[in-house]
mmCIF file of C-alpha atoms and ligand atoms in Angstrom:
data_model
loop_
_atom_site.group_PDB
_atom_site.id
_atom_site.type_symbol
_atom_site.label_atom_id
_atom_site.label_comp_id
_atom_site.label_asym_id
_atom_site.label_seq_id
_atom_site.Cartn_x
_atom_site.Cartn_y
_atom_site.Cartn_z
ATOM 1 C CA UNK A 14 25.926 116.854 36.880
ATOM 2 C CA UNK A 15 27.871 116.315 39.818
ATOM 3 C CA UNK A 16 30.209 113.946 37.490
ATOM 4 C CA UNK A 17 30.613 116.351 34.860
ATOM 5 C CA UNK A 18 31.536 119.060 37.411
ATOM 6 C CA UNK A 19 34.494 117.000 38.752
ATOM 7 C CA UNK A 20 35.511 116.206 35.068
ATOM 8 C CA UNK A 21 36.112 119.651 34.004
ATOM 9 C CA UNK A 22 37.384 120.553 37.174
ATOM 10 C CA UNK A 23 40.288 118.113 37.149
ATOM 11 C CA UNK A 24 42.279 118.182 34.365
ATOM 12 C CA UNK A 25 43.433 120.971 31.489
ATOM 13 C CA UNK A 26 39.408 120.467 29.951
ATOM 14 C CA UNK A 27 38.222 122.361 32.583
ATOM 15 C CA UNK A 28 40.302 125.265 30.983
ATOM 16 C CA UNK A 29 38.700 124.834 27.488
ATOM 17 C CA UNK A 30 35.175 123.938 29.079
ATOM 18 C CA UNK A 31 32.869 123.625 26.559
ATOM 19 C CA UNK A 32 35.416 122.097 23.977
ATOM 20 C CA UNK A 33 34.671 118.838 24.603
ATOM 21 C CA UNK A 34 31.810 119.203 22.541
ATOM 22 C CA UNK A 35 32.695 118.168 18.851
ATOM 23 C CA UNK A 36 29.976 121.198 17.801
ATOM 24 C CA UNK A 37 31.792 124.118 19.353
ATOM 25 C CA UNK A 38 35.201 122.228 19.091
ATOM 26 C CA UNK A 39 34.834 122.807 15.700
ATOM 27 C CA UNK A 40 34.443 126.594 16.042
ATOM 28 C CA UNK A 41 37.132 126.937 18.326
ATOM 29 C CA UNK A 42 39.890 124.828 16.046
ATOM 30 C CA UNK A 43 42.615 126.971 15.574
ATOM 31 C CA UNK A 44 42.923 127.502 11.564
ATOM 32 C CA UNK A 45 46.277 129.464 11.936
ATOM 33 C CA UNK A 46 47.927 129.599 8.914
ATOM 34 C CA UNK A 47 51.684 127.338 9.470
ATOM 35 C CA UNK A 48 53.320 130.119 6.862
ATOM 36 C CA UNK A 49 52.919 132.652 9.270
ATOM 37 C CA UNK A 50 54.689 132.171 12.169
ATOM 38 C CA UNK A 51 59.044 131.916 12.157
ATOM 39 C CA UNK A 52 59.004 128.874 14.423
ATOM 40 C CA UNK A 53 59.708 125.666 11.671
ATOM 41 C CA UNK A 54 61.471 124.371 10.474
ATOM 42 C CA UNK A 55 61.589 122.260 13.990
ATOM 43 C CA UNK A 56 62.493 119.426 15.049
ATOM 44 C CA UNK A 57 61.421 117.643 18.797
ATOM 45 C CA UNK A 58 63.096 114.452 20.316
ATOM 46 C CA UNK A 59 63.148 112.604 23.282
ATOM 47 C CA UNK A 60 66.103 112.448 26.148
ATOM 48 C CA UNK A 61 69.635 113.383 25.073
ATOM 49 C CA UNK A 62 70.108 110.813 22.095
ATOM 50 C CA UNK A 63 67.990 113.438 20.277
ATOM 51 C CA UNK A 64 70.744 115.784 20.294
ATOM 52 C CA UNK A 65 72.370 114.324 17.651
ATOM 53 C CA UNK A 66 69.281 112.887 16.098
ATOM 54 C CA UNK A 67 68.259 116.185 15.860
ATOM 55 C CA UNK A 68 71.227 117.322 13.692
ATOM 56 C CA UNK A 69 70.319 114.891 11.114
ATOM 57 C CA UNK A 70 66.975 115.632 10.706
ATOM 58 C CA UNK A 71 67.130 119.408 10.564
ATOM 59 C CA UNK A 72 70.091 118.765 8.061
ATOM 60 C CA UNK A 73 67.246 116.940 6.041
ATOM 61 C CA UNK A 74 64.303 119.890 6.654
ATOM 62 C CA UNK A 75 67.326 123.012 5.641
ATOM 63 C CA UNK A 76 68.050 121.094 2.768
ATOM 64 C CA UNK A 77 64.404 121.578 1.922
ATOM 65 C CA UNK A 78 63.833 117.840 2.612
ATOM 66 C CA UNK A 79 60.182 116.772 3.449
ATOM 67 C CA UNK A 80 59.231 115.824 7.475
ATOM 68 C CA UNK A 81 58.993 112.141 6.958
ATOM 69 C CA UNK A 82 62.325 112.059 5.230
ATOM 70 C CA UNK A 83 63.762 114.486 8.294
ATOM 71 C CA UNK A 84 62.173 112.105 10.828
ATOM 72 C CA UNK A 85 63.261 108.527 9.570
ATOM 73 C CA UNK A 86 66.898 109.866 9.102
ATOM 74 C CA UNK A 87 66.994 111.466 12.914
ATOM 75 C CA UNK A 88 66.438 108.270 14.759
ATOM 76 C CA UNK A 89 68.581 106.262 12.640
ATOM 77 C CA UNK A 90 70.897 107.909 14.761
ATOM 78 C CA UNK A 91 70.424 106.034 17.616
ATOM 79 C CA UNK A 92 69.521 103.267 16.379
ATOM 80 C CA UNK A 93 72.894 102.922 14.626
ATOM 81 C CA UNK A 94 74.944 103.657 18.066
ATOM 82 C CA UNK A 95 75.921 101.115 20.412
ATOM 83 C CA UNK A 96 76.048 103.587 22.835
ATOM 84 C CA UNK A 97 72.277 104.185 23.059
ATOM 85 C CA UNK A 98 70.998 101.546 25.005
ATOM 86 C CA UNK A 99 67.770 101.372 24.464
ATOM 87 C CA UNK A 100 67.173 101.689 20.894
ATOM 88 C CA UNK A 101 68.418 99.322 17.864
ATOM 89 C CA UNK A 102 71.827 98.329 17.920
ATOM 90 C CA UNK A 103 73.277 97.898 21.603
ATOM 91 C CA UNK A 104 69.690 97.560 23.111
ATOM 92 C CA UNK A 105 69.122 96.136 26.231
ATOM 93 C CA UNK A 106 67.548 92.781 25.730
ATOM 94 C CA UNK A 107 64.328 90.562 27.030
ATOM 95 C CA UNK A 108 65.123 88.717 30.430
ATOM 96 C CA UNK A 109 66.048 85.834 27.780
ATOM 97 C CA UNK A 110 68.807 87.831 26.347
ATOM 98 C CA UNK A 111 66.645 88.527 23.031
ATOM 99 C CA UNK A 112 66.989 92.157 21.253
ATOM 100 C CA UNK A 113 63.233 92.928 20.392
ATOM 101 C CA UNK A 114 62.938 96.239 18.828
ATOM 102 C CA UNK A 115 59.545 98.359 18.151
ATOM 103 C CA UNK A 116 58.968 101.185 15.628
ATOM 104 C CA UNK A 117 56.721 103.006 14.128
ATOM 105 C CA UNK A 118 56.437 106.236 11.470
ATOM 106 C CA UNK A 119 53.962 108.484 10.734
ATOM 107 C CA UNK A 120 53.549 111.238 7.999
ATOM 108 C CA UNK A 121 51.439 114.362 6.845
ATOM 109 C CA UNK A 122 49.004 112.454 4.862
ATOM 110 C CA UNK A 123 47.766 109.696 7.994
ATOM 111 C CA UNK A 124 49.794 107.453 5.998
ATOM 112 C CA UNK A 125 51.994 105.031 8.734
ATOM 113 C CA UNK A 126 53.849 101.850 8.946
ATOM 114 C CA UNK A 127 55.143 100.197 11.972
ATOM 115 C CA UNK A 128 57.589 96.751 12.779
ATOM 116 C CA UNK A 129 56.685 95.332 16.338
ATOM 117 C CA UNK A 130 58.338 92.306 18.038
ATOM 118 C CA UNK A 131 61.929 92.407 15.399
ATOM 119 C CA UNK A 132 64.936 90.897 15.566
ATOM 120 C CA UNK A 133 68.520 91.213 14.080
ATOM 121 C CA UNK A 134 67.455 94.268 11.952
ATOM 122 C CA UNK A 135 69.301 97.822 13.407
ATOM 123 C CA UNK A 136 67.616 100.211 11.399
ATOM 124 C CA UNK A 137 63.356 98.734 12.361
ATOM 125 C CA UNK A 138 62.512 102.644 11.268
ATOM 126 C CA UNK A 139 63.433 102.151 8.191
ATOM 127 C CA UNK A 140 61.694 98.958 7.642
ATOM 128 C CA UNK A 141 58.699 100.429 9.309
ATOM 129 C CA UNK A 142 58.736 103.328 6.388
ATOM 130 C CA UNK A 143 58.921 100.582 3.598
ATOM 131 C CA UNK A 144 55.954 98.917 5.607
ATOM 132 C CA UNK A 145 54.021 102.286 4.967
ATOM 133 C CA UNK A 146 55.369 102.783 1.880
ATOM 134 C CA UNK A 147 55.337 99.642 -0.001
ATOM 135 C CA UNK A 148 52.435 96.987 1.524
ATOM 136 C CA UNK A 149 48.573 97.549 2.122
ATOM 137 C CA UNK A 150 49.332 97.126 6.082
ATOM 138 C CA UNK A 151 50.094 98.921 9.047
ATOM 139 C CA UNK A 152 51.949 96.723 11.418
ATOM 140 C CA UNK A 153 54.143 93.680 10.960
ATOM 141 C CA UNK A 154 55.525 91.567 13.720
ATOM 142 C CA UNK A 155 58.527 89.111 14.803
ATOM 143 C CA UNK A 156 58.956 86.942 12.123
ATOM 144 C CA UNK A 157 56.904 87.981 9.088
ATOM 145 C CA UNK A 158 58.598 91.252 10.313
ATOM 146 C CA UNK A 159 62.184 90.087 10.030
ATOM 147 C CA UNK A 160 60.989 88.263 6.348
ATOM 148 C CA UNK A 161 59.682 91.346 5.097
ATOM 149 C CA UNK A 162 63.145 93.089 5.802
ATOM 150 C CA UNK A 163 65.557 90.467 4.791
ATOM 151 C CA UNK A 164 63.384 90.278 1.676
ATOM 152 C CA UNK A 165 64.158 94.055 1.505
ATOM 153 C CA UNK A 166 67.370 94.031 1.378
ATOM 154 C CA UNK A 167 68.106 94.336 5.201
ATOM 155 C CA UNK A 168 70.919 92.714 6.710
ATOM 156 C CA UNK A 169 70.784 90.390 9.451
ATOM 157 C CA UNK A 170 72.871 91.079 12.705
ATOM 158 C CA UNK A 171 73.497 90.083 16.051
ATOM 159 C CA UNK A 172 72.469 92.980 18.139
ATOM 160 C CA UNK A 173 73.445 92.070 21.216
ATOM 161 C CA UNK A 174 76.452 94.155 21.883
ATOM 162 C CA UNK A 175 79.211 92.826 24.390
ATOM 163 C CA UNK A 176 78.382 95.080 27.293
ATOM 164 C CA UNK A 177 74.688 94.739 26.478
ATOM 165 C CA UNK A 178 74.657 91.048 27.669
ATOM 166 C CA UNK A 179 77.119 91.775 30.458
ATOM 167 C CA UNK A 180 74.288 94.138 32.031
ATOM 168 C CA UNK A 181 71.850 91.060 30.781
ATOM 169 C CA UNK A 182 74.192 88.554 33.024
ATOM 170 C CA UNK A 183 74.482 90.339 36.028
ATOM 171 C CA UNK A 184 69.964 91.102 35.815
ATOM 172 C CA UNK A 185 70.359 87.553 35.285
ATOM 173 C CA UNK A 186 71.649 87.090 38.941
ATOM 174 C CA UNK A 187 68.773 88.315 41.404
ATOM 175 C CA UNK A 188 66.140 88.231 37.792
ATOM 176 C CA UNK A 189 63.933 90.972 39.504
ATOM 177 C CA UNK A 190 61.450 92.398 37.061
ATOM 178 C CA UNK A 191 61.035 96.432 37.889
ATOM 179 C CA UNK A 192 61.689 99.126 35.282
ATOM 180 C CA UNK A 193 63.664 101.694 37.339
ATOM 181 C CA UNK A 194 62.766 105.555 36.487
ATOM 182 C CA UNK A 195 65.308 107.239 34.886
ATOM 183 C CA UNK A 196 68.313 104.990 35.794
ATOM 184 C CA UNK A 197 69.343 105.095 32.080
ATOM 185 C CA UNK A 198 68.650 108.409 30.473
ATOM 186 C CA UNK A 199 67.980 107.559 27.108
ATOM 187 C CA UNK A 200 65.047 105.516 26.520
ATOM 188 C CA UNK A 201 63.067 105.491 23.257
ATOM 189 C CA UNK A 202 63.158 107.848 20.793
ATOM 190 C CA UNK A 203 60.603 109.785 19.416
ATOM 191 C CA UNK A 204 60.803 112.341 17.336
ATOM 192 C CA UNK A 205 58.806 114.886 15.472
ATOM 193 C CA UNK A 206 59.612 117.513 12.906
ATOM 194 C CA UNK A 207 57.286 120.473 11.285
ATOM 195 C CA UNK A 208 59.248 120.901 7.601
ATOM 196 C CA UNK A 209 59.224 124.680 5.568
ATOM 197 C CA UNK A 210 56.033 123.672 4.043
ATOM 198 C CA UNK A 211 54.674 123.106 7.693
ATOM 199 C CA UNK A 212 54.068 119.537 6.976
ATOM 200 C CA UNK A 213 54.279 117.489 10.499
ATOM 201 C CA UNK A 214 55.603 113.642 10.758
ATOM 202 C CA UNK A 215 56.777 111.374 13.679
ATOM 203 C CA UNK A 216 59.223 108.208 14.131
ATOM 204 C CA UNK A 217 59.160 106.503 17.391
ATOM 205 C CA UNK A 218 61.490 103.471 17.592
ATOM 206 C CA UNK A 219 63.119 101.409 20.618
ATOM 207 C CA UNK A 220 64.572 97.867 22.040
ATOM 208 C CA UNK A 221 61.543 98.720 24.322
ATOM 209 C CA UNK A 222 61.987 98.378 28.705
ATOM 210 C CA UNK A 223 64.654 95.922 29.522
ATOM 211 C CA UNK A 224 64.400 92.631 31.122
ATOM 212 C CA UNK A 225 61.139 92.852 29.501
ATOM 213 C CA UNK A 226 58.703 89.378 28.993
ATOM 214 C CA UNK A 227 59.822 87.394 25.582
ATOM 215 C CA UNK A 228 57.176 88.805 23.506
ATOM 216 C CA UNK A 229 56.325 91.477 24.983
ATOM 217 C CA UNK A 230 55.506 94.720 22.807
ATOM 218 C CA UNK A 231 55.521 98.321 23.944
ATOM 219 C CA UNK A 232 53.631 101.625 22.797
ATOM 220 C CA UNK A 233 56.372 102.723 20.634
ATOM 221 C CA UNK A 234 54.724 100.602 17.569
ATOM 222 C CA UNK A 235 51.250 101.256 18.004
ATOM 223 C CA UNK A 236 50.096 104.172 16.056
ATOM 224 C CA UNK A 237 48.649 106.149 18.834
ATOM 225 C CA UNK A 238 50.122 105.193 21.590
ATOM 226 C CA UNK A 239 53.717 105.812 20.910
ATOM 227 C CA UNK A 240 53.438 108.518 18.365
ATOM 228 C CA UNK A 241 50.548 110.543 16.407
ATOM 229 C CA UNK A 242 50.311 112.705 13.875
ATOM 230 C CA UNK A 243 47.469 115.047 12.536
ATOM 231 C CA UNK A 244 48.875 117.210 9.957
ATOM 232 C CA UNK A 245 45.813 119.042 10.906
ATOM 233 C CA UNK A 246 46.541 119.573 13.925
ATOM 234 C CA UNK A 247 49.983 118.176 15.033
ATOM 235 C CA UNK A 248 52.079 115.163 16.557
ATOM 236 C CA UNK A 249 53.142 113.482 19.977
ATOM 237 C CA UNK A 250 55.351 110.887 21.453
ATOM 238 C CA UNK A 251 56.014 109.028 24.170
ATOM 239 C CA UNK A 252 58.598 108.005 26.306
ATOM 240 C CA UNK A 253 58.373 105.232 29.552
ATOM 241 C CA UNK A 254 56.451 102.529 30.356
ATOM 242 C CA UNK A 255 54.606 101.548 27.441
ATOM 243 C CA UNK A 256 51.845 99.820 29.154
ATOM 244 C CA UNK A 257 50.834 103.073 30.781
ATOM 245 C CA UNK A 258 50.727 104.699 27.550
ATOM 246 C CA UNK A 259 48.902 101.750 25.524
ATOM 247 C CA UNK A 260 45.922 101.740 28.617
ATOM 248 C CA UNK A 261 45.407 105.611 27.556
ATOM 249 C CA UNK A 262 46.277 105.745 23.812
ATOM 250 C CA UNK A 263 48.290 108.792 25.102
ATOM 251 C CA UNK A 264 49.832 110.420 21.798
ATOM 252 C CA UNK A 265 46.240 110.056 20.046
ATOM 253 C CA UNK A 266 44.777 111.667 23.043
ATOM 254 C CA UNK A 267 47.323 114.694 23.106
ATOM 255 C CA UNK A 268 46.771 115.275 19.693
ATOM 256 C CA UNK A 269 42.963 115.143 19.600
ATOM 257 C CA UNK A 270 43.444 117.728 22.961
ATOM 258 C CA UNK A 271 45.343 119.908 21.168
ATOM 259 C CA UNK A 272 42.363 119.265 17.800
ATOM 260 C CA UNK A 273 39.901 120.681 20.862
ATOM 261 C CA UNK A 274 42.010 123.817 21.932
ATOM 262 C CA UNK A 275 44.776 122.684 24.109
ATOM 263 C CA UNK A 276 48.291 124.177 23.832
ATOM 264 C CA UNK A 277 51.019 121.064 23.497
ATOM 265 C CA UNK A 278 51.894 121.857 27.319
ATOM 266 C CA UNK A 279 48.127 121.527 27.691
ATOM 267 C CA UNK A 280 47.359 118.304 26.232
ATOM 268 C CA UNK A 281 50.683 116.572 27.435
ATOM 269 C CA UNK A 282 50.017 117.625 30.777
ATOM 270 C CA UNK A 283 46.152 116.138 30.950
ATOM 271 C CA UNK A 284 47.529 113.293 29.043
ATOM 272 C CA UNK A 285 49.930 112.712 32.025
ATOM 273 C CA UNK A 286 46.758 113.701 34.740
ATOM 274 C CA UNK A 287 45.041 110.647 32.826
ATOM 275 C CA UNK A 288 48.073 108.399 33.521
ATOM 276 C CA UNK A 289 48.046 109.673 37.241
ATOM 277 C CA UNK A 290 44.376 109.541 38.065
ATOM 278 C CA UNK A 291 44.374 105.552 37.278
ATOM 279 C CA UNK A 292 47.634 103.784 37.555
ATOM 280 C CA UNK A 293 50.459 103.525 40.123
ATOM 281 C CA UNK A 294 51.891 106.241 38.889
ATOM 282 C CA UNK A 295 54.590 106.372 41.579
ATOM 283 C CA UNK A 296 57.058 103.528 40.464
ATOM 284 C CA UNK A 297 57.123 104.997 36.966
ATOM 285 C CA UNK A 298 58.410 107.180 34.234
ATOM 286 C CA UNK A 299 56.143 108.464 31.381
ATOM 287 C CA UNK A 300 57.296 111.630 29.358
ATOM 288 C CA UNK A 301 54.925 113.105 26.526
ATOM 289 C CA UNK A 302 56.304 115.599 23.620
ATOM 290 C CA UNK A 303 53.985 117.525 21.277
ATOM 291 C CA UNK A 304 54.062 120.066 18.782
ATOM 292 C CA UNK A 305 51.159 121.957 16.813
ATOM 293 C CA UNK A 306 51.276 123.531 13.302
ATOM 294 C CA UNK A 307 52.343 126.693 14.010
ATOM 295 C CA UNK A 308 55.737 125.514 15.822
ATOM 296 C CA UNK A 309 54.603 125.529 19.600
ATOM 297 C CA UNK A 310 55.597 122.677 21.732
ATOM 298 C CA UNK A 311 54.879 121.267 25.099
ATOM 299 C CA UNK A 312 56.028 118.248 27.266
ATOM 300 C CA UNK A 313 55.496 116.571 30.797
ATOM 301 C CA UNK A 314 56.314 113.759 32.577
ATOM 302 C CA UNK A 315 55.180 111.744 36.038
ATOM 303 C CA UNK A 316 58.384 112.192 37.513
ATOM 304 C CA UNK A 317 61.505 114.875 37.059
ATOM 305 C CA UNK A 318 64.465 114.558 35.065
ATOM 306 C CA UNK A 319 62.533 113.336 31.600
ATOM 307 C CA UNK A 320 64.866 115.682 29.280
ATOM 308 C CA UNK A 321 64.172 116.335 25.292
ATOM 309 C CA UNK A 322 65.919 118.123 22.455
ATOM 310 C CA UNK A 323 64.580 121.379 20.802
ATOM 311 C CA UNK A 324 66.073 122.230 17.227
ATOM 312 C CA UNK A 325 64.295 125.492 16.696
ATOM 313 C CA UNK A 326 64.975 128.646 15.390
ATOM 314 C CA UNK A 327 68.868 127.770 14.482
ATOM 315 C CA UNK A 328 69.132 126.064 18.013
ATOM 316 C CA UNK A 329 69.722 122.414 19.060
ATOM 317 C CA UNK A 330 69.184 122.507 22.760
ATOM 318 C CA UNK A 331 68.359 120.404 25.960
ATOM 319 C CA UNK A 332 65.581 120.879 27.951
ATOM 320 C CA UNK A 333 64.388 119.765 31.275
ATOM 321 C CA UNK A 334 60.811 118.652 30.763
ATOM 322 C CA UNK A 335 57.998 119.731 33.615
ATOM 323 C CA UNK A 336 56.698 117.133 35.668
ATOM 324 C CA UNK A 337 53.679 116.135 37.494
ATOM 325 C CA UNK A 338 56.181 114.841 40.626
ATOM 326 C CA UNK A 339 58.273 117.894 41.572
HETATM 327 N N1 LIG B 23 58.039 103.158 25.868
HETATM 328 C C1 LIG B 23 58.989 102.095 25.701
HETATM 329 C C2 LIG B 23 58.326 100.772 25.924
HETATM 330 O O1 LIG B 23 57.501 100.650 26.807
HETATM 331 C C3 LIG B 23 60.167 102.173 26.623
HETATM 332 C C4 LIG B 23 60.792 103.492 26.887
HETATM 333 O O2 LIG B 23 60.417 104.541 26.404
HETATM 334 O O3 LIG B 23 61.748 103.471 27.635
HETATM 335 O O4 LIG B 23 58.684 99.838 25.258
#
């Protein structure tokens, strides 16, 4: 009893008590209907690369374009720009001076694909999509990931841009391992978008945390963990360490929160208590987006200064997320 007690108490399921319960979370899903509220299209992304990722997608959704259409264009955005160095082209590399890239997309049927461990491909969204689209799998990795795509029609290219591997050369020097919070600003994207019909889908893509193991794969790929969609209900993403995110399956859990009751801001901010309660939360950065159906969205973080972009209501904006560090 005792145990139970100090469940509810801690976290945003002590606000929806008995909702835990599949039974009465059943009776107490919200059946809203999308069509009647102003708030979508919309369109969600993470840290200031969504800005302009943002643009593209909502160009997509006014044009009448479906979600997972909106959502695959967006982050091929960053992916495509040097600039952003932590997704696609320009990444920051593996401590053996390797661009690995992870992505995954979801859409409004539970259909997703996802590319994990790929190299010399700059768009891995897109080859996630044809993953969904044209195979009987979900996830394809390093090589048989890069086959698929050259098969596809993808082009091979050196990623690696020229100031990427002067950053890699001077790591290279002292070849300390520690993913520093923030320092870069632009991390992964994710991205989610509610269309006109009120149809939700996600894309989540990334070179993944710098200086990272040769091998190593994040959260962005796995369905989940990175990103999640319930058309029922709605989507999340992540941004951060990925490893904190995989141990908690963090987007699947802020959508099945928000599937039990929970506003976004409810669910991403439980989803972050999770994070908190078990890991050494301190030394890093997780941020969580979410929307629901009928346009409302929420996001936290462990520490300040984990930013997102809002297209809504003829708007592209940035916002400062909440955090659970003030
Ligand atoms: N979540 C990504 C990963 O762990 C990194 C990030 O968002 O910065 O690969």
């Amino acid at each position: 009893m005792s145990n139970r007690r100090n469940f509810i108490k801690g976290g945003v399921l002590g606000a929806i008590g008995a909702s835990i319960f599949p039974k009465l979370s059943i009776a107490k899903m919200d059946k809203t209907n999308p069509n009647s509220d102003n708030g979508f299209p919309m369109v969600i992304s993470t840290w200031r690369h969504g800005m302009p990722a943002n643009e593209e997608a909502m160009e997509v959704l006014q044009g009448g374009g479906k979600a997972i259409d909106a959502v695959e264009a967006g982050v091929r955005i960053p992916e495509a720009d040097p600039e952003s160095m932590s997704v696609g082209l320009g990444g920051l590399p593996d401590r053996e001076g390797k661009v690995t890239l992870d992505a995954c997309i979801m859409d409004e049927t539970g259909n997703c694909g996802s590319v994990s461990f790929l190299q010399h491909i700059k768009h891995p969204i897109s080859v996630a999509r044809l993953v969904m689209d044209n195979t009987p799998h979900v996830m394809l990795s390093g090589s048989g990931a890069l086959q698929f795509a050259l098969e596809n029609g993808f082009k091979k290219e050196n990623l690696l841009t020229e100031k990427a591997e002067k950053r890699w050369r001077e790591w290279l020097k002292e070849s300390e391992y520690k993913p520093v919070i923030n320092v870069e600003n632009h991390d992964t994207i994710g991205l989610l978008a509610l269309d006109k019909k009120g149809d939700i889908s996600g894309a989540c893509t990334t070179s993944g945390l710098s200086w990272k193991m040769h091998g190593r794969v994040g959260d962005s790929p796995v369905i989940g963990a990175g990103m999640f969609v319930d058309n029922e209900v709605g989507g999340a993403c992540a941004t951060g360490v990925g490893e904190a995110v995989l141990k908690t399956l963090g987007s699947f859990l802020v959508v099945e929160l928000m599937r039990q009751g929970a506003t976004p801001q409810e669910a991403c901010e439980e989803a972050i208590a999770r994070i908190v309660k078990n890991q050494n939360y301190k030394d890093m950065q997780i941020g969580y987006l979410a929307i629901n159906k009928k346009g409302e969205h929420g996001a936290y973080a462990v520490h300040p200064w984990f930013n997102y972009a809002l297209y809504q209501g003829g708007e592209n904006q940035m916002i400062d997320s909440l955090s659970y560090l003030k």
